[in-house]
Short mmCIF file of C-alpha atoms and ligand atoms in Angstrom, two decimals:
data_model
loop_
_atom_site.label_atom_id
_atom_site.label_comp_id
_atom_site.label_asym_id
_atom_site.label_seq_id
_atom_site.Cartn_x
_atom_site.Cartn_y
_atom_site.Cartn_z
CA UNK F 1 105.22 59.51 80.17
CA UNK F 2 108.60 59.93 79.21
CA UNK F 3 109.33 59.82 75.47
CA UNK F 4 112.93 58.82 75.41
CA UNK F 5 112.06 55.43 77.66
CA UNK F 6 108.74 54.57 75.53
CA UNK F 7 110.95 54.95 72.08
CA UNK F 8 113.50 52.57 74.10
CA UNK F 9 111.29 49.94 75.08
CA UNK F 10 109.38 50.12 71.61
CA UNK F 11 112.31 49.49 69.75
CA UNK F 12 114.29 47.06 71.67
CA UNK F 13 113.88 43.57 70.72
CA UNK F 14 114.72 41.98 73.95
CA UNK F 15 114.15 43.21 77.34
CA UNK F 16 115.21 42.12 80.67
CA UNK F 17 113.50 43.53 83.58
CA UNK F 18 115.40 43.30 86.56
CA UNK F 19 113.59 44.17 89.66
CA UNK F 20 113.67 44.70 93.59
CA UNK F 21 111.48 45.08 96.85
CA UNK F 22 110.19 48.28 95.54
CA UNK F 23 108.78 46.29 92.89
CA UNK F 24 106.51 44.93 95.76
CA UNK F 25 105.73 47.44 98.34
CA UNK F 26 103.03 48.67 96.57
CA UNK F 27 101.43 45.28 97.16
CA UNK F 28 102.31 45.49 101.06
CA UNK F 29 105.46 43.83 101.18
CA UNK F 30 108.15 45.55 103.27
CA UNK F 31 111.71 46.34 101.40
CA UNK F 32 114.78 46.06 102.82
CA UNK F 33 116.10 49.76 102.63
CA UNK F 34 114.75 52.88 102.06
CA UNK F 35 115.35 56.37 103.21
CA UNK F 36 112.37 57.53 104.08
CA UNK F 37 110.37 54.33 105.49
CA UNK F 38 113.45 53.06 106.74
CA UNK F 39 112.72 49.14 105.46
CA UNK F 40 113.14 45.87 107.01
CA UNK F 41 116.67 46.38 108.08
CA UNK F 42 116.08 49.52 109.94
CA UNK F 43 114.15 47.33 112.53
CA UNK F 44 115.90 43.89 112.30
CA UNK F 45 119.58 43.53 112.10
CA UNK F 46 120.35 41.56 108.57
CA UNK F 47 123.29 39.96 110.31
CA UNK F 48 121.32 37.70 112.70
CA UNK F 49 118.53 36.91 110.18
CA UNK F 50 119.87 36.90 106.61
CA UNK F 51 123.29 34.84 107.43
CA UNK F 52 123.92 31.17 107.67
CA UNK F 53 125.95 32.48 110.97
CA UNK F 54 122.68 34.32 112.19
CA UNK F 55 120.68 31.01 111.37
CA UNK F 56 124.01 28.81 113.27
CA UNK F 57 123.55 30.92 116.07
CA UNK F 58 119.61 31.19 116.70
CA UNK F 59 117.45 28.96 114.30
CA UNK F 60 114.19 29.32 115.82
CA UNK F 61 114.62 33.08 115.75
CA UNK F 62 115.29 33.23 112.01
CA UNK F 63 112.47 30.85 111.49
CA UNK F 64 110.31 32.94 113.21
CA UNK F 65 111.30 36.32 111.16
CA UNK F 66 110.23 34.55 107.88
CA UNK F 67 106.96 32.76 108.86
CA UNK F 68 106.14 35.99 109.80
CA UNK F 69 107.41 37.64 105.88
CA UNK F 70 106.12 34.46 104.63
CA UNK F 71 102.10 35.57 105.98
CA UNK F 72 102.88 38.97 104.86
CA UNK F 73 103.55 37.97 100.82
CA UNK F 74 100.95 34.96 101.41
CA UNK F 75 98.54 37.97 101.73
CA UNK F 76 99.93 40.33 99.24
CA UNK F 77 98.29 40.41 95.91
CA UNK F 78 100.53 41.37 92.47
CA UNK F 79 100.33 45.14 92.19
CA UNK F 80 99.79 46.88 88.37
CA UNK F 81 103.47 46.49 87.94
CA UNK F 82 103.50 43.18 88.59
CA UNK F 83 100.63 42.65 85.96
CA UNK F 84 101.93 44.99 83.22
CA UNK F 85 105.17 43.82 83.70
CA UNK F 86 103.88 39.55 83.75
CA UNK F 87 101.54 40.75 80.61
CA UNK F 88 104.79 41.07 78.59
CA UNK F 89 105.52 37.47 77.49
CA UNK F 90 108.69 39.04 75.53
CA UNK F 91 110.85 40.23 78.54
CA UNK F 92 113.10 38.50 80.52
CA UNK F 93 112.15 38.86 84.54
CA UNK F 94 115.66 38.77 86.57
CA UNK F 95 114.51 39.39 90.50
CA UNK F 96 116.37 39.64 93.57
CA UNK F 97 112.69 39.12 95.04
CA UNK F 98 111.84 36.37 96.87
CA UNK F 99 108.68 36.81 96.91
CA UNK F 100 106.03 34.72 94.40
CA UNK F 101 104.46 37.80 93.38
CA UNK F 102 105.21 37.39 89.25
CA UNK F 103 104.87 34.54 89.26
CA UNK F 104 101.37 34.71 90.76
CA UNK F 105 101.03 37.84 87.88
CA UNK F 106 101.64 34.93 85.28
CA UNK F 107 104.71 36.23 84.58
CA UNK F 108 106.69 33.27 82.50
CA UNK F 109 110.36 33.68 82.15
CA UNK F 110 111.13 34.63 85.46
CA UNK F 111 115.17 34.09 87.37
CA UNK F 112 115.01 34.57 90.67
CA UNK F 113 118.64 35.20 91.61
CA UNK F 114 118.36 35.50 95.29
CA UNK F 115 115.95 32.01 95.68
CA UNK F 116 112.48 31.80 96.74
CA UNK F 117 110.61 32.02 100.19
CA UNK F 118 107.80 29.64 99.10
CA UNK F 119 110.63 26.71 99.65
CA UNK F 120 112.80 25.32 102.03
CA UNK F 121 116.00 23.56 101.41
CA UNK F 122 118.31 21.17 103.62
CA UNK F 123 120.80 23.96 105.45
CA UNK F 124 123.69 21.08 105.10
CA UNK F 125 122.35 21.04 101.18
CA UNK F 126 121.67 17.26 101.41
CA UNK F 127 119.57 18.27 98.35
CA UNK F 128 116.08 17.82 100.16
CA UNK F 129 113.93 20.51 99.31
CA UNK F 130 110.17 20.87 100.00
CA UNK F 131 107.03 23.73 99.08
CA UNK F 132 105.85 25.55 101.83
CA UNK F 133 101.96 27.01 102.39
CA UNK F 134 103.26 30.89 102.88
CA UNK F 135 99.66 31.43 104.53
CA UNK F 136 100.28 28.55 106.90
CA UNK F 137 104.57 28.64 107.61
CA UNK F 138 106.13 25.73 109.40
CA UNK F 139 108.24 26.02 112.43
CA UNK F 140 111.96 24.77 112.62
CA UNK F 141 111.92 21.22 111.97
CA UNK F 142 114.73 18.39 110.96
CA UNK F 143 115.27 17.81 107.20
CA UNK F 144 114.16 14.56 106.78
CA UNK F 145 116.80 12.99 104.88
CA UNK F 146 119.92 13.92 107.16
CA UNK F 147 118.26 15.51 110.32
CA UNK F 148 119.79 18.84 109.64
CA UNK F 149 117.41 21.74 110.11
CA UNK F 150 115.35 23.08 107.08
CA UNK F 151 115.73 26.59 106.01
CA UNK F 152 114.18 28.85 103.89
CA UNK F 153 115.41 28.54 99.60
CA UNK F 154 116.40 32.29 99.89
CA UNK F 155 120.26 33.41 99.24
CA UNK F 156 121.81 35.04 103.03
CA UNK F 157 124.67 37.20 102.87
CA UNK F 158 128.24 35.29 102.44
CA UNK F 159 126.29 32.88 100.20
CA UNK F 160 126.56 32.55 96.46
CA UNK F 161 123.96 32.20 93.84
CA UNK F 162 122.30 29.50 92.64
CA UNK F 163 124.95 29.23 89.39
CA UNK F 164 122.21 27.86 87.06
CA UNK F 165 120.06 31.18 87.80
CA UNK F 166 123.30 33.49 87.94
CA UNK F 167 123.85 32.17 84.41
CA UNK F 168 120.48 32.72 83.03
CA UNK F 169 120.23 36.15 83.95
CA UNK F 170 124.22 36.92 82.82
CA UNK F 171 123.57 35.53 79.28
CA UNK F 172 120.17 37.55 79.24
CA UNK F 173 122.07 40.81 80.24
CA UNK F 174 124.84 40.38 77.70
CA UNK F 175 122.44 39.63 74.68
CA UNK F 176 119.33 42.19 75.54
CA UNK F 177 119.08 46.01 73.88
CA UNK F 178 117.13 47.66 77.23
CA UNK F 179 116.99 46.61 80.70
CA UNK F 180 114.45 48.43 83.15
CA UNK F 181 115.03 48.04 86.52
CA UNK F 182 112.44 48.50 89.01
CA UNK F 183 112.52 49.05 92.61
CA UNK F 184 115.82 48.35 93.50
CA UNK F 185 118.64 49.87 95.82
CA UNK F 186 121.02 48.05 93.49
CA UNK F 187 123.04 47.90 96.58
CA UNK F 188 123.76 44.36 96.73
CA UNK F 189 125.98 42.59 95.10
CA UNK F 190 126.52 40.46 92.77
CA UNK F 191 122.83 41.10 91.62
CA UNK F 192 123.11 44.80 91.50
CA UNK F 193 126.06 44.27 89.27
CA UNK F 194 123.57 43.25 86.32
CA UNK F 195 123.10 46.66 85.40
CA UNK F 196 126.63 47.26 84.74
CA UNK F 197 126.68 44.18 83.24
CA UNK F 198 124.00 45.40 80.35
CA UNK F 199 124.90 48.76 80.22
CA UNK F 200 128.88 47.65 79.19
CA UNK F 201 127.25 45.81 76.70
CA UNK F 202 125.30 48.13 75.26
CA UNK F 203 121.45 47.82 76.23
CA UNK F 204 119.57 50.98 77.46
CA UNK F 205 119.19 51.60 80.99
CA UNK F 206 115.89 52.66 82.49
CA UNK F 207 115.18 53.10 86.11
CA UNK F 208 112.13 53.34 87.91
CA UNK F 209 111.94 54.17 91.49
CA UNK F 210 110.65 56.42 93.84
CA UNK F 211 113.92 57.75 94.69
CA UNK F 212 117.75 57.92 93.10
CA UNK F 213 119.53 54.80 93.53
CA UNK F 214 123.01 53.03 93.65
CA UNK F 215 122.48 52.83 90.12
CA UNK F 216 121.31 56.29 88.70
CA UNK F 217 124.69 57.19 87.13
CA UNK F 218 123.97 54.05 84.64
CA UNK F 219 120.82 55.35 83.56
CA UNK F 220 119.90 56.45 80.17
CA UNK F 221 116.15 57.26 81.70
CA UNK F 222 115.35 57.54 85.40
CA UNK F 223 111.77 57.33 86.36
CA UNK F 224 110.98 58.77 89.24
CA UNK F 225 108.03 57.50 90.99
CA UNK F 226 105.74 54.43 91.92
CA UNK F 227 106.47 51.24 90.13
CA UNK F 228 102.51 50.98 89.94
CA UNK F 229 102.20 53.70 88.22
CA UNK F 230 104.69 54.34 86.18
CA UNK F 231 105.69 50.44 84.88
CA UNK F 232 102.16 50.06 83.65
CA UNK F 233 102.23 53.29 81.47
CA UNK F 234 105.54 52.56 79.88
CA UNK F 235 104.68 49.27 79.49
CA UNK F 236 101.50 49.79 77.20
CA UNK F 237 100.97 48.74 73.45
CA UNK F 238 104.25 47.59 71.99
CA UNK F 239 103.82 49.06 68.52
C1 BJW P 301 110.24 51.81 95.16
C2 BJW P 301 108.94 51.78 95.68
C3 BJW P 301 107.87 51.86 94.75
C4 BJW P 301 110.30 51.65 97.32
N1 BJW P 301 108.14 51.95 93.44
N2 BJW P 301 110.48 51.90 93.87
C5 BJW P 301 130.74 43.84 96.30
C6 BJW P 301 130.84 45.00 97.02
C7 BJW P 301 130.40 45.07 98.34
C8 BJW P 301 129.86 43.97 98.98
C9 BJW P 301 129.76 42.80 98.27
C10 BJW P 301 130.19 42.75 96.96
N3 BJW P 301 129.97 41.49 96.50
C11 BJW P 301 129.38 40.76 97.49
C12 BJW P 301 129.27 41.54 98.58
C13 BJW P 301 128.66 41.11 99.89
C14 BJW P 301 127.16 41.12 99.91
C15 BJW P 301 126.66 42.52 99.58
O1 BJW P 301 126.27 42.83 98.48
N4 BJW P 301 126.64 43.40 100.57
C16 BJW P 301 126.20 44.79 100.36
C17 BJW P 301 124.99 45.05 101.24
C18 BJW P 301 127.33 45.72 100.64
N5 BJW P 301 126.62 40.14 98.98
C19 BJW P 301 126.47 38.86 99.30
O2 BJW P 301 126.79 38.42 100.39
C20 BJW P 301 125.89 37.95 98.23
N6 BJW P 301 126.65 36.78 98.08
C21 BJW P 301 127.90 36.77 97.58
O3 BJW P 301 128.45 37.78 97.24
O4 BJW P 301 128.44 35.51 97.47
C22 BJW P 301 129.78 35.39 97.03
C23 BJW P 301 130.63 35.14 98.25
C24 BJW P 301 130.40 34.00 98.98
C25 BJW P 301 131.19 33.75 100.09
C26 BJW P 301 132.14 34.70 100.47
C27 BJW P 301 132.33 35.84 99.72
C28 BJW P 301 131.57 36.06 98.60
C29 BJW P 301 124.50 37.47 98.64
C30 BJW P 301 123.52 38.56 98.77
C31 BJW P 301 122.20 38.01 99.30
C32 BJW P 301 121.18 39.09 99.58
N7 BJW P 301 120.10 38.55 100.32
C33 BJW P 301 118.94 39.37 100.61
C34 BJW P 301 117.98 38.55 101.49
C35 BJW P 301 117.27 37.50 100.64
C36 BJW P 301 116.38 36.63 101.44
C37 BJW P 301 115.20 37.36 102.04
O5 BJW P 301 114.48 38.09 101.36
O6 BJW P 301 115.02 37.16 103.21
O7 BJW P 301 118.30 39.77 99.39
S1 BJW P 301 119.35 40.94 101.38
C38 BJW P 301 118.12 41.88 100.54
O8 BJW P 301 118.75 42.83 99.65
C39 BJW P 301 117.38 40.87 99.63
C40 BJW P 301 117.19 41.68 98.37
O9 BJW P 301 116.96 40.81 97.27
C41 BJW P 301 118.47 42.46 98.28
C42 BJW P 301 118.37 43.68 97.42
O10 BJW P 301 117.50 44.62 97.96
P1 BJW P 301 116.50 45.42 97.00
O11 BJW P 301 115.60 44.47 96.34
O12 BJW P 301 117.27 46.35 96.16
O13 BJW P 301 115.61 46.19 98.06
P2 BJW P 301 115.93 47.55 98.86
O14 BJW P 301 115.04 47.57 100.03
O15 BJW P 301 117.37 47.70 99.12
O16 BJW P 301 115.52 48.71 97.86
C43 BJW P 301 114.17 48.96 97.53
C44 BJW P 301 114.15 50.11 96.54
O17 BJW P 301 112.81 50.26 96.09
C45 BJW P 301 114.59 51.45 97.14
O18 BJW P 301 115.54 52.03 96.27
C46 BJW P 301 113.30 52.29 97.16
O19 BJW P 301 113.53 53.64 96.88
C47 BJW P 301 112.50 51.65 96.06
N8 BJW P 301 111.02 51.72 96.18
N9 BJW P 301 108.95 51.71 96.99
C48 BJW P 301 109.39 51.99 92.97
N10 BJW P 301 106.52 51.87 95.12
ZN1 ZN P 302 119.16 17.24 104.65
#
């Protein structure tokens, strides 16, 4: 293991982990985009599934695409990352995963900046909102309250942030001394922006991921390899 990032994550008080898909393919859930695999958008265009104009345009379609992610992560167990990383009571978990999977590690502080696929909100944000079985996903149906359709609690493209999230993981950024991000592209924005974020205000950056990123100029450490592997290692006794 790498000396520099063990002395960095030994000494830091506060840690934010901010993680990706790669966070959770080692558990069996697709990512979006990789080089070598390809990812979910080599096969499906994001466009049609991952935009309130996609959803407009084809509802049933869309609904489809994530009962069928939603059986996928429903069975996906946490992966050693998850764990190592959940086992940490002291860090900060910002995720641009939807997926339950650190939560189901027992991880406790976790943001989840891009929403959650084991929910589904009221498209015209009525403000109904109701938890789905992932191993059993509903079809399209009406929102109950207004008769507009329900959609999964996840953020598409063109849509902003939940603001109360946004803010959590901003003022956790600003105040924390290392940030390790995990398994992200750090190509989308304003998530990927985090790391910036940190960086400009002085934590340590240290990457892990199979493969050089978006974000590899910002690192102080990059890790090269399996979350699974390496997360737990770096992760071990704190003092
Ligand atoms: C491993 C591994 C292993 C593999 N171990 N590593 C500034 C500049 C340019 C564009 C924009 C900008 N600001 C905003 C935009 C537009 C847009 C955007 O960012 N587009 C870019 C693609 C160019 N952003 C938005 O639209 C956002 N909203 C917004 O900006 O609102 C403001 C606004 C509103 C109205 C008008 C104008 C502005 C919203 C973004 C929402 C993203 N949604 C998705 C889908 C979520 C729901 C779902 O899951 O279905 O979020 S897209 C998808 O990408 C998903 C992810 O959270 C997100 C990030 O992907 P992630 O996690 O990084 O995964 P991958 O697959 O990209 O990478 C995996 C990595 O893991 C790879 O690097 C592998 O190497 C690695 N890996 N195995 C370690 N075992
Ligand atoms: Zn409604």
């Amino acid at each position: 293991m790498n000396d520099v990032a063990r002395r960095i994550i030994r000494s830091a008080e506060r840690i934010v982990s901010f993680s990706g898909a790669g966070l959770s393919a080692e558990s069996g859930v697709p990512t979006f985009r990789d080089p070598q695999t390809g990812g979910l958008w080599k096969d499906f265009d994001p466009t049609r599934l991952a935009s309130p104009q996609g959803f407009a345009a084809d509802p049933d379609l869309v609904t489809e695409w994530y009962a069928w992610r939603r059986r996928t992560i429903a069975e996906a167990q946490p992966n050693p990352a998850h764990t190592a990383l959940a086992a940490r009571g002291d860090i900060t978990h910002v995720t641009q995963n939807v997926d339950d999977l650190l939560r189901r590690a027992g991880a406790q502080h976790v943001i989840e900046l891009h929403g959650t696929i084991a929910r589904d909100r009221c498209h015209a944000a009525c403000g109904h909102e109701e938890a789905v079985d992932l191993a059993d996903p509903p079809g399209l149906r009406a929102c109950p309250a207004c008769g507009d359709h329900l959609r999964p609690d996840v953020v598409w493209f063109g849509e902003t942030l939940p603001a109360e999230a946004w803010e959590a993981a901003e003022r956790a950024c600003v105040s924390c001394e290392a940030m390790l991000v995990v398994g992200t592209s750090a190509a989308v924005y304003p998530a990927a922006g985090l790391i910036a974020l940190c960086k400009s205000a002085g934590a340590k950056i240290i990457i892990v991921n199979t493969q050089p990123s978006e974000a590899s100029d910002l690192a102080d450490v990059e890790l090269l390899g399996k979350a699974g592997e390496i997360v737990p290692e770096l992760l071990q006794e704190r003092h």
